Amino acid sequence: MDANPPGTRFCLSGTFKITQTIRPKVGNAFVGPAVLDGEGPLSRDDGINFYGIEGKGVSNLRYEKLEVKDFAIGLRPGPGALVVNNYAHHNARTGVGCGDCDGHQLIGNELAYNGSGEHLGSGAAGYKTVSSNLIVRGNYAHDNIGNGLWLDLDAMAILV
């Protein structure tokens, strides 16, 4: 991935065992159908810091048709990201979560079985954000420990 320029579209198919956090460049797109499997973050040395795709501070990302499981946080969209038609499940903290991702869209995702008792009150959710100017539409959040959708105190101007 590092050899590719910003704006590269990665068309993925199959199952990928992820052993380190994926750090995209501006405008990268990750499009499935594909499974990103973190193989259980709670048993790893880097546990809580192990993310599927870490888009913090990276603008205009696209995550589409991905199944993301067994990370601390499955997907972290950056500002202006489009997160559409993904299945984020069995992530220890949050299926999709971010704090600096103003202007992103979360559309048509299934967020299930995310969170753990260890993270109740600090991030256990299907989706958690403290960002603003968001669109959250047509998602199915169920069977999460903690909130299905957690729009935190500083999250403003959100269309749900």
Short mmCIF file of C-alpha atoms in Angstrom, two decimals:
data_model
loop_
_atom_site.label_atom_id
_atom_site.label_comp_id
_atom_site.label_asym_id
_atom_site.label_seq_id
_atom_site.Cartn_x
_atom_site.Cartn_y
_atom_site.Cartn_z
CA MET A 1 0.00 0.00 0.00
CA ASP A 2 2.82 2.42 0.81
CA ALA A 3 4.03 2.28 -2.81
CA ASN A 4 0.70 3.64 -4.09
CA PRO A 5 -0.09 7.37 -4.33
CA PRO A 6 -2.88 9.20 -2.52
CA GLY A 7 -6.26 8.60 -4.15
CA THR A 8 -5.57 4.94 -4.96
CA ARG A 9 -8.64 2.69 -5.08
CA PHE A 10 -7.94 -0.73 -3.57
CA CYS A 11 -10.38 -3.32 -4.93
CA LEU A 12 -10.31 -6.16 -2.41
CA SER A 13 -11.70 -9.67 -2.57
CA GLY A 14 -11.34 -12.56 -0.14
CA THR A 15 -10.26 -12.69 3.50
CA PHE A 16 -7.25 -10.79 4.84
CA LYS A 17 -5.66 -11.58 8.22
CA ILE A 18 -4.51 -8.14 9.34
CA THR A 19 -1.51 -8.11 11.70
CA GLN A 20 -0.93 -4.35 11.84
CA THR A 21 -3.09 -1.28 11.51
CA ILE A 22 -3.68 -0.12 7.92
CA ARG A 23 -2.78 3.58 7.55
CA PRO A 24 -4.26 5.04 4.35
CA LYS A 25 -3.35 8.14 2.36
CA VAL A 26 -5.67 11.01 1.42
CA GLY A 27 -8.45 9.91 -0.89
CA ASN A 28 -7.75 6.16 -0.70
CA ALA A 29 -10.72 3.87 -1.26
CA PHE A 30 -11.06 0.34 0.11
CA VAL A 31 -13.79 -1.49 -1.78
CA GLY A 32 -14.82 -5.11 -1.29
CA PRO A 33 -16.36 -7.56 -1.03
CA ALA A 34 -13.64 -8.48 1.43
CA VAL A 35 -13.14 -9.55 5.04
CA LEU A 36 -10.56 -7.77 7.21
CA ASP A 37 -9.90 -10.02 10.21
CA GLY A 38 -7.90 -8.69 13.16
CA GLU A 39 -7.95 -12.13 14.80
CA GLY A 40 -9.01 -10.87 18.22
CA PRO A 41 -7.45 -7.67 19.60
CA LEU A 42 -7.78 -8.59 23.27
CA SER A 43 -5.15 -11.31 23.00
CA ARG A 44 -2.62 -9.07 21.22
CA ASP A 45 0.15 -7.07 22.87
CA ASP A 46 -1.06 -3.87 21.16
CA GLY A 47 -4.73 -4.61 22.08
CA ILE A 48 -6.59 -1.34 22.40
CA ASN A 49 -4.41 0.44 19.80
CA PHE A 50 -5.07 -2.12 17.07
CA TYR A 51 -7.43 -0.72 14.44
CA GLY A 52 -8.54 -2.20 11.14
CA ILE A 53 -8.10 0.95 9.04
CA GLU A 54 -6.89 4.03 10.93
CA GLY A 55 -8.04 7.09 9.00
CA LYS A 56 -7.49 9.60 11.78
CA GLY A 57 -6.63 12.93 10.17
CA VAL A 58 -6.75 11.50 6.62
CA SER A 59 -9.41 13.13 4.46
CA ASN A 60 -11.80 11.81 1.81
CA LEU A 61 -11.46 8.08 2.44
CA ARG A 62 -13.98 5.52 1.21
CA TYR A 63 -14.79 2.21 2.93
CA GLU A 64 -17.28 0.08 1.01
CA LYS A 65 -18.52 -3.53 1.21
CA LEU A 66 -16.02 -4.59 3.86
CA GLU A 67 -16.59 -7.03 6.69
CA VAL A 68 -14.41 -5.82 9.55
CA LYS A 69 -14.04 -7.92 12.69
CA ASP A 70 -11.89 -8.66 15.72
CA PHE A 71 -10.10 -5.32 16.09
CA ALA A 72 -10.26 -2.81 18.93
CA ILE A 73 -11.95 -0.37 16.52
CA GLY A 74 -12.86 -1.77 13.12
CA LEU A 75 -12.87 1.40 11.02
CA ARG A 76 -11.82 4.96 11.84
CA PRO A 77 -13.00 7.28 9.08
CA GLY A 78 -11.22 10.57 8.56
CA PRO A 79 -12.79 13.94 7.66
CA GLY A 80 -15.12 13.73 4.67
CA ALA A 81 -15.03 9.92 4.54
CA LEU A 82 -17.75 7.78 3.05
CA VAL A 83 -18.46 4.58 5.02
CA VAL A 84 -21.07 2.64 3.07
CA ASN A 85 -22.50 -0.90 3.11
CA ASN A 86 -19.98 -2.42 5.53
CA TYR A 87 -20.48 -5.04 8.23
CA ALA A 88 -18.49 -4.18 11.38
CA HIS A 89 -18.85 -6.81 14.09
CA HIS A 90 -17.15 -8.36 17.11
CA ASN A 91 -14.74 -5.45 17.60
CA ALA A 92 -13.63 -5.06 21.22
CA ARG A 93 -14.39 -1.35 21.53
CA THR A 94 -16.30 0.06 18.54
CA GLY A 95 -17.29 -1.10 15.06
CA VAL A 96 -16.82 2.37 13.50
CA GLY A 97 -15.50 5.22 15.60
CA CYS A 98 -13.74 8.54 15.26
CA GLY A 99 -13.09 11.84 16.93
CA ASP A 100 -11.75 14.02 14.14
CA CYS A 101 -13.85 13.02 11.17
CA ASP A 102 -16.08 16.03 10.52
CA GLY A 103 -18.23 15.77 7.42
CA HIS A 104 -18.19 11.99 7.03
CA GLN A 105 -21.15 9.85 6.01
CA LEU A 106 -22.16 6.51 7.57
CA ILE A 107 -24.69 4.92 5.22
CA GLY A 108 -26.20 1.44 5.03
CA ASN A 109 -23.85 -0.32 7.44
CA GLU A 110 -24.55 -3.16 9.85
CA LEU A 111 -22.95 -2.62 13.26
CA ALA A 112 -23.34 -5.69 15.47
CA TYR A 113 -21.79 -7.44 18.48
CA ASN A 114 -19.25 -4.65 19.06
CA GLY A 115 -18.05 -3.44 22.46
CA SER A 116 -17.12 -5.14 25.69
CA GLY A 117 -17.80 -4.61 29.36
CA GLU A 118 -14.23 -3.37 29.74
CA HIS A 119 -15.04 -0.36 27.53
CA LEU A 120 -18.53 0.56 28.78
CA GLY A 121 -18.68 4.31 29.34
CA SER A 122 -15.55 4.99 27.29
CA GLY A 123 -16.41 3.79 23.81
CA ALA A 124 -18.26 0.47 23.72
CA ALA A 125 -20.62 0.96 20.77
CA GLY A 126 -21.52 -0.04 17.26
CA TYR A 127 -20.65 3.51 16.16
CA LYS A 128 -19.17 6.35 18.20
CA THR A 129 -18.23 9.86 17.15
CA VAL A 130 -17.53 13.31 18.59
CA SER A 131 -17.44 14.91 15.15
CA SER A 132 -19.84 17.32 13.45
CA ASN A 133 -21.60 17.89 10.13
CA LEU A 134 -22.33 14.19 9.61
CA ILE A 135 -24.91 12.08 7.82
CA VAL A 136 -25.88 8.80 9.54
CA ARG A 137 -28.51 7.07 7.40
CA GLY A 138 -29.96 3.58 6.95
CA ASN A 139 -27.65 1.75 9.35
CA TYR A 140 -28.63 -1.34 11.32
CA ALA A 141 -27.09 -1.31 14.81
CA HIS A 142 -27.95 -4.30 17.00
CA ASP A 143 -26.63 -6.56 19.76
CA ASN A 144 -23.78 -4.22 20.71
CA ILE A 145 -22.50 -3.94 24.26
CA GLY A 146 -23.01 -0.27 24.98
CA ASN A 147 -24.77 2.04 22.55
CA GLY A 148 -25.71 1.15 19.00
CA LEU A 149 -25.08 4.74 17.87
CA TRP A 150 -23.12 6.97 20.25
CA LEU A 151 -23.16 10.63 19.22
CA ASP A 152 -21.03 12.19 21.92
CA LEU A 153 -21.31 15.54 23.65
CA ASP A 154 -19.36 17.60 21.09
CA ALA A 155 -21.00 15.97 18.03
CA MET A 156 -23.22 18.61 16.40
CA ALA A 157 -25.10 19.18 13.13
CA ILE A 158 -25.82 15.50 12.50
CA LEU A 159 -28.56 14.19 10.25
CA VAL A 160 -29.78 10.80 11.49
#
